[in-house]
Amino acid sequence: MAEYETVIGLEVHVELATKTKIFCGCSTKFGARPNENTCPVCMGMPGTLPVLNKKVVEYAIAVGLALNCDISRYSKFDRKNYFYPDNPQNYQISQLYMPICTNGFVNVTAGEGSKKIRIHEIHMEEDAGKLIHDDEEDVSLIDYNRAGVPLIEIVSEPDMSNAEEVIAYLKKLKTVIGYLGASDCKLQEGSMRADVNLSVRPVGKKELGTRTEMKNLSSFRAISRAIENEKKRQIKLIENGERVIQQTRHWDDKKGESYSMRSKEDAMDYRYFPEPDLMPLIISEKWIDEIKANEPEMAEQKIERYILQFNIPRYDAEQITSEKKFTEIFEETVDLGANPKKVSNWIMGETMRILKEEKDEPENLNISPKHLAKLIEIVDNNTINSSVAKDVFLQVYKNDVDPEVFVRENSLAQVSDAGELEGIILRILSENPKSVGDYMAGKKKAIGFLVGQTMKATKGTADPAMVNKLLTKLLNGYGN
Ligand code: ADP
Ligand code: MG
Ligand code: ZN
């Protein structure tokens, strides 16, 4: 059997974080009542005219610059004609011939090394409404709130060869766009949507194979499984002497398989033509310079600064900058005077662990820097020990409690008063003559049980090192 390699290119739609829609003043707010955010323009009423939202262009340019694109000084909108009930105009305003950004690239780390993924173009367009199929009533309902929400579509070159690279690429886009504040890029909520174009070819062959496009991939896991599945499906077809048909396929993540939605349409089918209701877009050097000057500090720059300014390992800096939210917590907590490495440890350790366990999104984190700084302080000054600190952190994570208040109210402060601790230990010793006897008889390991009992008696709040020291001292003096 020949060996095959997989070739993948992505079309990624990103909903921009503007307050209003791309061609009208309607709100883009998520969660409104159906059809609340609509007007004659986004409902496609005859005679209405679109007015371009400047912020959309600004975001598109900012993303283009961050992804190393050329920014078109002259670009145009085009009409993509198709009939579908979620699209009241019967056409979508998009950009086909002269997109706003072209010819970019982004470097991603996947597997051993870094890989350059080229970006063919970024264009601006409007989103469609949402159809809701109600099987019970046997009707389809339409919500036009999303109609006219601004999107950018980022089209990559077919430069990826496996799921790992695809996910690294998507995470990179999410990070960059998140830093710019242009979108929150949530796959699950649909503010980022990735269509995966995939083909296979025998290793060594230059020509690309016929591709399929997979839609409806709303998690990294689904993307991974869909890629694996489609790769196998195509190889099998070829091995059986059949042909891969260029088509759009819908991934059913529950069933773990894809099915054909339609054979791939050509640009021709859409009867694209220049949008007559909008002027060509001319972008001045001055505006581009302004957008460049306003670019916030990005991950790469933060990594270098963190290493220099805070003296934390590169690994830490890379982990923290992988999410904008982590950098905010890190920087603000350090600003309050906390030790940078300790802050980093809480973020890389417990924060990431609980996030994973709870399947939470970093942007929803609710840890206030003030409370994290406080927690670090009370560990440093030995008010609590490190295992209690983890319990307290969980409360900071979940309810953003004030660690000091929480420790006081739950009597978690470390028993570090030697006199008090000695009293407790003496009681434990008298209650456990067998272990004491074992210890005296030379079974030094018996001390472990006694430490455990003491920790239990103090509800885990004692300083374990101190317990050990006192126990040894008291045991050694015991028989005398
Ligand atoms: P269309 O406009 O018909 O959708 P494009 O040329 O814009 O086609 O390509 C869409 C996406 O598919 C791009 O991301 C591109 O990199 C990718 N792509 C194109 N050809 C292939 C192929 N043979 N195998 C894998 N991906 C491909
Ligand atoms: Mg395309
Ligand atoms: Zn509107």
Short mmCIF file of C-alpha atoms and ligand atoms in Angstrom, two decimals:
data_model
loop_
_atom_site.label_atom_id
_atom_site.label_comp_id
_atom_site.label_asym_id
_atom_site.label_seq_id
_atom_site.Cartn_x
_atom_site.Cartn_y
_atom_site.Cartn_z
CA MET A 1 0.00 0.00 0.00
CA ALA A 2 1.31 3.43 -0.92
CA GLU A 3 1.96 5.88 1.86
CA TYR A 4 -0.22 8.94 1.89
CA GLU A 5 0.17 12.41 3.27
CA THR A 6 -2.64 14.70 4.29
CA VAL A 7 -2.96 18.25 3.02
CA ILE A 8 -5.17 20.69 4.90
CA GLY A 9 -6.22 24.28 4.33
CA LEU A 10 -8.59 26.18 6.60
CA GLU A 11 -11.29 28.74 6.09
CA VAL A 12 -11.92 30.36 9.45
CA HIS A 13 -14.85 32.69 10.09
CA VAL A 14 -14.50 35.01 13.04
CA GLU A 15 -17.30 37.16 14.43
CA LEU A 16 -15.97 40.60 15.19
CA ALA A 17 -16.56 42.20 18.55
CA THR A 18 -18.20 45.37 17.24
CA LYS A 19 -21.13 46.81 19.14
CA THR A 20 -23.22 47.12 15.99
CA LYS A 21 -23.68 45.17 12.77
CA ILE A 22 -21.59 45.62 9.65
CA PHE A 23 -24.09 47.58 7.52
CA CYS A 24 -26.66 48.95 9.99
CA GLY A 25 -26.87 50.26 13.53
CA CYS A 26 -28.45 47.15 15.07
CA SER A 27 -26.85 45.72 18.16
CA THR A 28 -24.76 42.55 17.89
CA LYS A 29 -25.45 41.59 21.47
CA PHE A 30 -25.67 37.86 22.02
CA GLY A 31 -28.69 36.39 23.81
CA ALA A 32 -31.30 38.95 22.78
CA ARG A 33 -34.89 37.82 22.11
CA PRO A 34 -35.35 36.40 18.60
CA ASN A 35 -35.48 39.15 15.97
CA GLU A 36 -35.01 41.88 18.57
CA ASN A 37 -31.83 43.18 16.90
CA THR A 38 -33.19 43.80 13.43
CA CYS A 39 -34.09 46.70 11.15
CA PRO A 40 -35.09 47.10 7.49
CA VAL A 41 -31.42 46.97 6.40
CA CYS A 42 -30.48 43.66 7.98
CA MET A 43 -33.93 42.27 7.14
CA GLY A 44 -33.16 42.91 3.49
CA MET A 45 -36.09 45.21 2.78
CA PRO A 46 -36.17 46.63 -0.75
CA GLY A 47 -34.85 50.17 -1.03
CA THR A 48 -32.63 50.10 2.02
CA LEU A 49 -28.93 50.87 1.72
CA PRO A 50 -25.96 49.47 3.63
CA VAL A 51 -23.55 51.80 5.45
CA LEU A 52 -20.17 50.24 6.26
CA ASN A 53 -19.19 50.09 9.95
CA LYS A 54 -15.73 51.65 10.23
CA LYS A 55 -14.80 49.53 13.23
CA VAL A 56 -15.15 46.37 11.13
CA VAL A 57 -12.51 47.65 8.74
CA GLU A 58 -10.29 48.67 11.61
CA TYR A 59 -10.45 45.20 13.18
CA ALA A 60 -9.86 43.51 9.83
CA ILE A 61 -6.77 45.65 9.25
CA ALA A 62 -5.49 45.05 12.79
CA VAL A 63 -5.87 41.28 12.38
CA GLY A 64 -4.25 41.47 8.93
CA LEU A 65 -1.26 43.38 10.30
CA ALA A 66 -0.86 40.93 13.19
CA LEU A 67 -0.93 38.05 10.69
CA ASN A 68 1.73 39.67 8.51
CA CYS A 69 -0.63 40.43 5.62
CA ASP A 70 -0.45 43.08 2.94
CA ILE A 71 -3.25 45.55 3.51
CA SER A 72 -5.06 46.48 0.31
CA ARG A 73 -5.13 50.26 -0.09
CA TYR A 74 -8.05 49.74 -2.45
CA SER A 75 -10.58 47.00 -1.87
CA LYS A 76 -14.17 46.24 -2.85
CA PHE A 77 -17.26 44.42 -1.73
CA ASP A 78 -19.03 41.86 -3.89
CA ARG A 79 -22.45 40.29 -3.89
CA LYS A 80 -22.62 36.56 -3.46
CA ASN A 81 -26.06 35.60 -4.68
CA TYR A 82 -27.95 32.69 -3.24
CA PHE A 83 -31.41 32.01 -1.94
CA TYR A 84 -31.82 30.66 1.54
CA PRO A 85 -34.32 31.68 4.20
CA ASP A 86 -31.63 32.71 6.70
CA ASN A 87 -30.46 35.31 4.20
CA PRO A 88 -33.27 37.84 3.69
CA GLN A 89 -31.48 39.86 0.99
CA ASN A 90 -30.99 36.75 -1.16
CA TYR A 91 -27.34 37.73 -1.39
CA GLN A 92 -24.49 38.09 1.03
CA ILE A 93 -22.21 41.10 0.91
CA SER A 94 -18.68 39.72 0.91
CA GLN A 95 -15.35 40.33 -0.80
CA LEU A 96 -14.22 38.06 -3.61
CA TYR A 97 -12.01 39.92 -6.07
CA MET A 98 -10.27 42.48 -3.87
CA PRO A 99 -10.15 41.38 -0.24
CA ILE A 100 -8.88 43.71 2.46
CA CYS A 101 -5.82 41.60 3.40
CA THR A 102 -3.71 39.21 1.36
CA ASN A 103 -0.52 37.26 1.50
CA GLY A 104 0.17 36.80 5.20
CA PHE A 105 1.57 34.09 7.38
CA VAL A 106 1.73 32.91 10.95
CA ASN A 107 4.25 30.67 12.72
CA VAL A 108 2.87 27.88 14.86
CA THR A 109 4.56 25.42 17.16
CA ALA A 110 3.40 21.86 16.65
CA GLY A 111 5.25 18.65 17.31
CA GLU A 112 8.99 19.21 17.27
CA GLY A 113 9.31 22.47 15.51
CA SER A 114 7.83 25.68 14.30
CA LYS A 115 5.86 25.74 11.07
CA LYS A 116 4.92 28.61 8.87
CA ILE A 117 1.30 28.60 7.75
CA ARG A 118 0.67 31.01 4.91
CA ILE A 119 -2.52 33.03 4.80
CA HIS A 120 -4.00 33.52 1.39
CA GLU A 121 -6.37 36.32 2.32
CA ILE A 122 -8.71 37.83 4.88
CA HIS A 123 -11.99 39.27 3.73
CA MET A 124 -14.92 40.98 5.41
CA GLU A 125 -18.50 39.80 5.09
CA GLU A 126 -21.84 39.69 6.83
CA ASP A 127 -23.21 36.73 8.75
CA ALA A 128 -26.56 35.10 7.99
CA GLY A 129 -29.50 34.61 10.36
CA LYS A 130 -30.24 31.40 12.20
CA LEU A 131 -32.80 28.77 11.32
CA ILE A 132 -34.34 26.87 14.18
CA HIS A 133 -35.99 23.61 13.20
CA ASP A 134 -38.76 22.65 15.56
CA ASP A 135 -39.53 18.98 14.98
CA GLU A 136 -42.37 18.89 17.45
CA GLU A 137 -44.38 21.62 15.77
CA ASP A 138 -42.96 20.61 12.39
CA VAL A 139 -41.96 24.17 11.55
CA SER A 140 -38.77 26.11 10.93
CA LEU A 141 -38.33 29.42 12.69
CA ILE A 142 -35.99 32.21 11.71
CA ASP A 143 -34.03 34.51 13.95
CA TYR A 144 -32.41 37.41 12.10
CA ASN A 145 -30.44 38.75 15.05
CA ARG A 146 -27.25 37.33 13.57
CA ALA A 147 -27.98 38.58 10.05
CA GLY A 148 -25.46 41.35 9.38
CA VAL A 149 -23.13 40.55 12.25
CA PRO A 150 -19.64 41.29 10.92
CA LEU A 151 -17.30 38.45 10.06
CA ILE A 152 -13.82 38.17 8.77
CA GLU A 153 -12.91 35.03 6.89
CA ILE A 154 -9.28 33.99 7.16
CA VAL A 155 -8.29 31.66 4.34
CA SER A 156 -5.06 29.74 4.76
CA GLU A 157 -2.96 28.11 2.08
CA PRO A 158 -3.04 24.30 2.19
CA ASP A 159 0.00 24.25 4.48
CA MET A 160 -1.12 21.98 7.31
CA SER A 161 -0.66 18.24 7.38
CA ASN A 162 -2.30 16.96 10.55
CA ALA A 163 -4.78 17.75 13.32
CA GLU A 164 -2.06 18.92 15.68
CA GLU A 165 -0.98 21.65 13.28
CA VAL A 166 -4.58 22.64 12.60
CA ILE A 167 -5.28 23.03 16.30
CA ALA A 168 -2.03 24.92 16.88
CA TYR A 169 -2.98 27.25 14.02
CA LEU A 170 -6.48 27.85 15.39
CA LYS A 171 -5.14 28.47 18.89
CA LYS A 172 -2.66 30.93 17.47
CA LEU A 173 -5.41 32.80 15.62
CA LYS A 174 -7.49 32.82 18.80
CA THR A 175 -4.61 34.21 20.83
CA VAL A 176 -3.68 36.91 18.31
CA ILE A 177 -7.28 37.99 17.71
CA GLY A 178 -8.01 37.83 21.43
CA TYR A 179 -5.06 40.12 22.21
CA LEU A 180 -6.36 42.59 19.64
CA GLY A 181 -9.81 42.46 21.24
CA ALA A 182 -11.27 41.82 17.79
CA SER A 183 -13.18 38.69 18.85
CA ASP A 184 -13.38 36.13 21.63
CA CYS A 185 -13.07 33.30 19.06
CA LYS A 186 -15.15 30.66 20.82
CA LEU A 187 -15.64 27.54 18.72
CA GLN A 188 -18.43 26.26 20.95
CA GLU A 189 -20.43 29.47 20.72
CA GLY A 190 -19.75 29.93 17.04
CA SER A 191 -17.81 33.18 17.25
CA MET A 192 -15.05 31.21 15.52
CA ARG A 193 -15.98 28.64 12.87
CA ALA A 194 -13.45 26.53 11.07
CA ASP A 195 -14.09 24.74 7.78
CA VAL A 196 -11.47 22.09 7.12
CA ASN A 197 -10.44 21.43 3.51
CA LEU A 198 -8.61 18.16 3.27
CA SER A 199 -7.06 16.03 0.56
CA VAL A 200 -4.59 13.17 0.51
CA ARG A 201 -1.85 12.29 -1.95
CA PRO A 202 0.83 9.63 -2.23
CA VAL A 203 3.98 10.80 -0.44
CA GLY A 204 6.31 12.49 -2.88
CA LYS A 205 3.62 13.52 -5.34
CA LYS A 206 3.59 17.24 -6.06
CA GLU A 207 0.07 17.66 -7.33
CA LEU A 208 -2.69 18.14 -4.77
CA GLY A 209 -5.43 15.56 -4.50
CA THR A 210 -9.13 16.37 -4.72
CA ARG A 211 -10.33 17.94 -1.51
CA THR A 212 -13.45 17.88 0.54
CA GLU A 213 -14.58 20.63 2.89
CA MET A 214 -15.89 19.74 6.33
CA LYS A 215 -18.25 21.99 8.25
CA ASN A 216 -19.83 22.01 11.67
CA LEU A 217 -16.70 21.49 13.70
CA SER A 218 -17.37 23.08 17.04
CA SER A 219 -14.54 21.82 19.24
CA PHE A 220 -10.88 20.94 18.91
CA ARG A 221 -11.81 17.35 19.65
CA ALA A 222 -14.35 17.29 16.84
CA ILE A 223 -11.76 18.78 14.47
CA SER A 224 -9.24 16.12 15.41
CA ARG A 225 -11.65 13.26 14.94
CA ALA A 226 -13.07 14.65 11.71
CA ILE A 227 -9.59 14.96 10.21
CA GLU A 228 -8.63 11.42 11.19
CA ASN A 229 -11.89 10.05 9.82
CA GLU A 230 -11.80 11.96 6.54
CA LYS A 231 -8.19 11.06 5.89
CA LYS A 232 -9.03 7.36 6.24
CA ARG A 233 -12.17 7.68 4.12
CA GLN A 234 -10.27 9.29 1.25
CA ILE A 235 -7.38 6.82 1.36
CA LYS A 236 -9.83 3.94 1.29
CA LEU A 237 -11.61 5.37 -1.74
CA ILE A 238 -8.34 5.73 -3.62
CA GLU A 239 -7.11 2.30 -2.60
CA ASN A 240 -10.38 0.84 -3.90
CA GLY A 241 -9.80 2.51 -7.23
CA GLU A 242 -12.57 5.05 -6.64
CA ARG A 243 -12.37 8.83 -6.81
CA VAL A 244 -12.69 11.44 -4.10
CA ILE A 245 -15.49 13.79 -5.08
CA GLN A 246 -15.07 17.46 -4.33
CA GLN A 247 -17.90 18.14 -1.92
CA THR A 248 -18.95 19.81 1.28
CA ARG A 249 -19.41 17.36 4.12
CA HIS A 250 -21.13 17.74 7.46
CA TRP A 251 -19.36 16.25 10.46
CA ASP A 252 -21.64 14.46 12.91
CA ASP A 253 -19.59 14.38 16.09
CA LYS A 254 -22.03 12.13 17.93
CA LYS A 255 -21.89 9.44 15.26
CA GLY A 256 -18.21 10.07 14.54
CA GLU A 257 -18.77 10.28 10.79
CA SER A 258 -19.37 12.80 8.06
CA TYR A 259 -21.94 12.85 5.29
CA SER A 260 -22.13 14.74 2.04
CA MET A 261 -24.16 17.96 2.13
CA ARG A 262 -23.68 19.07 -1.45
CA SER A 263 -21.18 18.79 -4.22
CA LYS A 264 -18.88 21.76 -3.99
CA GLU A 265 -20.21 24.82 -5.72
CA ASP A 266 -18.01 27.05 -7.83
CA ALA A 267 -17.69 30.79 -7.49
CA MET A 268 -19.56 30.83 -10.80
CA ASP A 269 -22.68 29.41 -9.18
CA TYR A 270 -23.00 32.47 -6.99
CA ARG A 271 -23.06 35.01 -9.82
CA TYR A 272 -20.73 37.25 -7.87
CA PHE A 273 -20.71 40.88 -8.98
CA PRO A 274 -19.41 44.11 -7.46
CA GLU A 275 -21.73 45.37 -4.73
CA PRO A 276 -23.36 48.41 -6.29
CA ASP A 277 -24.58 49.91 -3.02
CA LEU A 278 -21.12 50.38 -1.50
CA MET A 279 -18.22 52.52 -2.63
CA PRO A 280 -14.81 50.95 -3.11
CA LEU A 281 -12.84 51.12 0.09
CA ILE A 282 -9.78 53.34 0.02
CA ILE A 283 -7.51 53.04 3.00
CA SER A 284 -5.03 55.77 3.83
CA GLU A 285 -1.46 55.26 5.01
CA LYS A 286 -2.31 57.44 7.97
CA TRP A 287 -5.06 55.13 9.14
CA ILE A 288 -2.87 52.06 8.80
CA ASP A 289 -0.13 53.82 10.77
CA GLU A 290 -2.64 54.69 13.49
CA ILE A 291 -3.83 51.11 13.74
CA LYS A 292 -0.22 49.92 13.90
CA ALA A 293 0.59 52.43 16.60
CA ASN A 294 -2.39 51.31 18.66
CA GLU A 295 -1.56 47.63 18.46
CA PRO A 296 -1.45 46.27 21.99
CA GLU A 297 1.55 44.34 23.26
CA MET A 298 1.27 40.87 21.67
CA ALA A 299 2.29 37.47 23.05
CA GLU A 300 5.77 37.40 21.48
CA GLN A 301 6.63 40.79 22.98
CA LYS A 302 5.20 39.88 26.35
CA ILE A 303 7.28 36.68 26.49
CA GLU A 304 10.52 38.63 26.05
CA ARG A 305 9.45 41.30 28.52
CA TYR A 306 8.37 38.81 31.19
CA ILE A 307 11.71 37.02 30.99
CA LEU A 308 13.67 40.26 31.25
CA GLN A 309 11.53 42.20 33.67
CA PHE A 310 10.29 39.42 35.95
CA ASN A 311 13.05 36.90 35.55
CA ILE A 312 10.69 33.97 35.01
CA PRO A 313 11.61 30.98 32.81
CA ARG A 314 10.74 31.16 29.11
CA TYR A 315 8.49 28.15 29.56
CA ASP A 316 6.43 30.05 32.14
CA ALA A 317 6.24 33.13 29.94
CA GLU A 318 5.02 31.05 27.01
CA GLN A 319 2.37 29.33 29.09
CA ILE A 320 1.04 32.54 30.59
CA THR A 321 0.90 34.38 27.28
CA SER A 322 -1.03 31.55 25.63
CA GLU A 323 -4.18 33.26 26.91
CA LYS A 324 -4.79 36.97 27.25
CA LYS A 325 -6.72 36.36 30.45
CA PHE A 326 -3.69 34.70 32.07
CA THR A 327 -1.54 37.71 31.23
CA GLU A 328 -4.06 40.03 32.82
CA ILE A 329 -4.14 38.06 36.06
CA PHE A 330 -0.35 37.67 36.02
CA GLU A 331 0.45 41.32 35.36
CA GLU A 332 -2.05 42.73 37.80
CA THR A 333 -1.07 40.37 40.59
CA VAL A 334 2.60 41.14 40.11
CA ASP A 335 1.72 44.84 40.07
CA LEU A 336 0.33 44.39 43.57
CA GLY A 337 3.77 43.32 44.71
CA ALA A 338 3.48 39.52 44.51
CA ASN A 339 6.50 37.47 43.54
CA PRO A 340 6.29 36.86 39.76
CA LYS A 341 7.44 33.24 39.86
CA LYS A 342 4.93 32.43 42.56
CA VAL A 343 2.12 34.04 40.57
CA SER A 344 3.23 32.09 37.54
CA ASN A 345 3.19 28.86 39.54
CA TRP A 346 -0.42 29.41 40.59
CA ILE A 347 -1.44 30.12 37.00
CA MET A 348 0.47 27.23 35.43
CA GLY A 349 -0.35 24.82 38.22
CA GLU A 350 -3.69 24.96 39.95
CA THR A 351 -5.41 27.42 37.58
CA MET A 352 -4.70 25.38 34.47
CA ARG A 353 -5.41 22.12 36.26
CA ILE A 354 -8.84 23.23 37.50
CA LEU A 355 -9.66 24.83 34.15
CA LYS A 356 -9.06 21.50 32.48
CA GLU A 357 -10.89 19.54 35.11
CA GLU A 358 -13.94 21.81 34.98
CA LYS A 359 -13.70 22.28 31.21
CA ASP A 360 -13.83 26.05 31.79
CA GLU A 361 -12.68 28.71 29.37
CA PRO A 362 -9.85 30.97 30.55
CA GLU A 363 -11.77 34.10 29.57
CA ASN A 364 -14.41 33.22 32.15
CA LEU A 365 -11.88 33.14 34.98
CA ASN A 366 -12.98 35.12 37.96
CA ILE A 367 -9.85 35.19 40.11
CA SER A 368 -9.15 38.70 41.29
CA PRO A 369 -5.48 39.66 41.38
CA LYS A 370 -5.99 41.18 44.82
CA HIS A 371 -7.04 37.83 46.24
CA LEU A 372 -4.32 35.87 44.50
CA ALA A 373 -1.73 38.30 45.86
CA LYS A 374 -3.24 37.92 49.32
CA LEU A 375 -3.07 34.13 49.07
CA ILE A 376 0.60 34.24 48.14
CA GLU A 377 1.24 36.59 51.03
CA ILE A 378 -0.38 34.36 53.65
CA VAL A 379 1.52 31.33 52.40
CA ASP A 380 4.76 33.32 52.52
CA ASN A 381 4.20 34.49 56.08
CA ASN A 382 3.27 30.95 57.16
CA THR A 383 -0.32 31.78 58.05
CA ILE A 384 -1.36 28.70 56.08
CA ASN A 385 0.57 25.72 54.81
CA SER A 386 0.81 24.79 51.15
CA SER A 387 -1.82 22.10 51.15
CA VAL A 388 -4.38 24.35 52.83
CA ALA A 389 -3.34 26.99 50.28
CA LYS A 390 -4.61 24.75 47.49
CA ASP A 391 -7.99 24.42 49.16
CA VAL A 392 -8.17 28.15 49.65
CA PHE A 393 -7.16 28.69 46.03
CA LEU A 394 -10.05 26.53 44.88
CA GLN A 395 -12.37 28.92 46.73
CA VAL A 396 -10.67 31.91 45.14
CA TYR A 397 -11.09 30.22 41.77
CA LYS A 398 -14.73 29.32 42.31
CA ASN A 399 -16.07 32.22 44.33
CA ASP A 400 -13.25 34.73 44.37
CA VAL A 401 -13.23 34.71 48.16
CA ASP A 402 -10.87 36.89 50.17
CA PRO A 403 -8.31 34.30 51.34
CA GLU A 404 -7.69 36.04 54.65
CA VAL A 405 -11.36 36.15 55.55
CA PHE A 406 -11.90 32.60 54.34
CA VAL A 407 -8.99 31.29 56.41
CA ARG A 408 -10.25 33.10 59.48
CA GLU A 409 -13.86 32.00 59.11
CA ASN A 410 -12.88 28.38 58.55
CA SER A 411 -10.11 28.29 61.17
CA LEU A 412 -7.55 27.20 58.62
CA ALA A 413 -4.66 29.21 60.00
CA GLN A 414 -1.60 27.14 60.55
CA VAL A 415 -0.94 25.98 64.11
CA SER A 416 2.60 27.19 64.35
CA ASP A 417 2.57 28.00 68.00
CA ALA A 418 5.04 25.41 69.30
CA GLY A 419 3.40 25.23 72.73
CA GLU A 420 -0.05 24.60 71.30
CA LEU A 421 1.31 22.03 68.86
CA GLU A 422 3.27 20.24 71.58
CA GLY A 423 0.08 19.89 73.60
CA ILE A 424 -1.67 18.30 70.64
CA ILE A 425 1.24 15.98 69.92
CA LEU A 426 1.49 14.80 73.51
CA ARG A 427 -2.18 13.88 73.38
CA ILE A 428 -1.66 11.98 70.11
CA LEU A 429 1.29 10.12 71.63
CA SER A 430 -0.70 9.05 74.66
CA GLU A 431 -3.57 7.90 72.45
CA ASN A 432 -1.30 5.81 70.25
CA PRO A 433 0.93 3.73 72.50
CA LYS A 434 1.39 1.06 69.85
CA SER A 435 2.94 3.40 67.31
CA VAL A 436 5.08 4.99 69.99
CA GLY A 437 6.24 1.51 71.03
CA ASP A 438 7.02 0.62 67.42
CA TYR A 439 9.06 3.78 67.05
CA MET A 440 10.96 3.11 70.24
CA ALA A 441 11.64 -0.43 69.06
CA GLY A 442 13.41 1.03 66.06
CA LYS A 443 10.58 1.14 63.52
CA LYS A 444 11.27 4.74 62.54
CA LYS A 445 8.55 4.60 59.91
CA ALA A 446 5.92 4.64 62.64
CA ILE A 447 6.45 8.38 62.87
CA GLY A 448 4.56 8.77 59.60
CA PHE A 449 1.35 7.60 61.20
CA LEU A 450 1.82 9.97 64.11
CA VAL A 451 2.44 12.91 61.77
CA GLY A 452 -0.74 11.94 59.98
CA GLN A 453 -2.72 11.84 63.21
CA THR A 454 -1.39 15.23 64.25
CA MET A 455 -2.26 16.76 60.88
CA LYS A 456 -5.72 15.28 61.20
CA ALA A 457 -6.13 16.67 64.71
CA THR A 458 -5.26 20.13 63.38
CA LYS A 459 -7.55 19.64 60.35
CA GLY A 460 -4.49 19.76 58.11
CA THR A 461 -3.55 23.25 59.20
CA ALA A 462 -0.31 22.46 61.05
CA ASP A 463 3.05 23.19 59.50
CA PRO A 464 4.14 19.63 58.53
CA ALA A 465 7.85 20.40 58.93
CA MET A 466 7.26 21.68 62.43
CA VAL A 467 5.13 18.66 63.32
CA ASN A 468 7.94 16.39 62.22
CA LYS A 469 10.52 18.26 64.22
CA LEU A 470 8.45 18.38 67.39
CA LEU A 471 7.42 14.75 67.12
CA THR A 472 11.00 13.59 66.76
CA LYS A 473 12.02 15.72 69.71
CA LEU A 474 9.19 14.50 71.92
CA LEU A 475 9.58 10.85 70.94
CA ASN A 476 13.28 10.92 71.61
CA GLY A 477 12.58 12.31 75.05
CA TYR A 478 9.69 9.96 75.64
CA GLY A 479 11.12 6.91 77.32
CA ASN A 480 13.42 9.00 79.54
P1 ADP B 1 -12.92 27.84 -2.80
O1 ADP B 1 -12.89 29.30 -3.00
O2 ADP B 1 -13.49 27.08 -3.91
O3 ADP B 1 -13.48 27.46 -1.47
P2 ADP B 1 -10.15 28.09 -2.28
O4 ADP B 1 -9.13 28.01 -3.34
O5 ADP B 1 -10.52 29.42 -1.74
O6 ADP B 1 -11.42 27.35 -2.79
O7 ADP B 1 -9.67 27.19 -1.10
C1 ADP B 1 -10.38 27.06 0.06
C2 ADP B 1 -9.49 26.43 1.09
O8 ADP B 1 -9.15 25.11 0.69
C3 ADP B 1 -8.18 27.14 1.31
O9 ADP B 1 -7.91 27.19 2.67
C4 ADP B 1 -7.17 26.25 0.60
O10 ADP B 1 -5.93 26.29 1.27
C5 ADP B 1 -7.77 24.89 0.75
N1 ADP B 1 -7.42 23.98 -0.33
C6 ADP B 1 -7.48 24.23 -1.65
N2 ADP B 1 -7.11 23.13 -2.34
C7 ADP B 1 -6.85 22.16 -1.44
C8 ADP B 1 -6.44 20.78 -1.54
N3 ADP B 1 -6.28 20.18 -2.72
N4 ADP B 1 -6.26 20.11 -0.40
C9 ADP B 1 -6.46 20.68 0.78
N5 ADP B 1 -6.84 21.95 0.95
C10 ADP B 1 -7.04 22.69 -0.17
MG MG B 2 -13.43 29.68 -0.29
ZN ZN B 3 -30.20 46.13 11.28
#
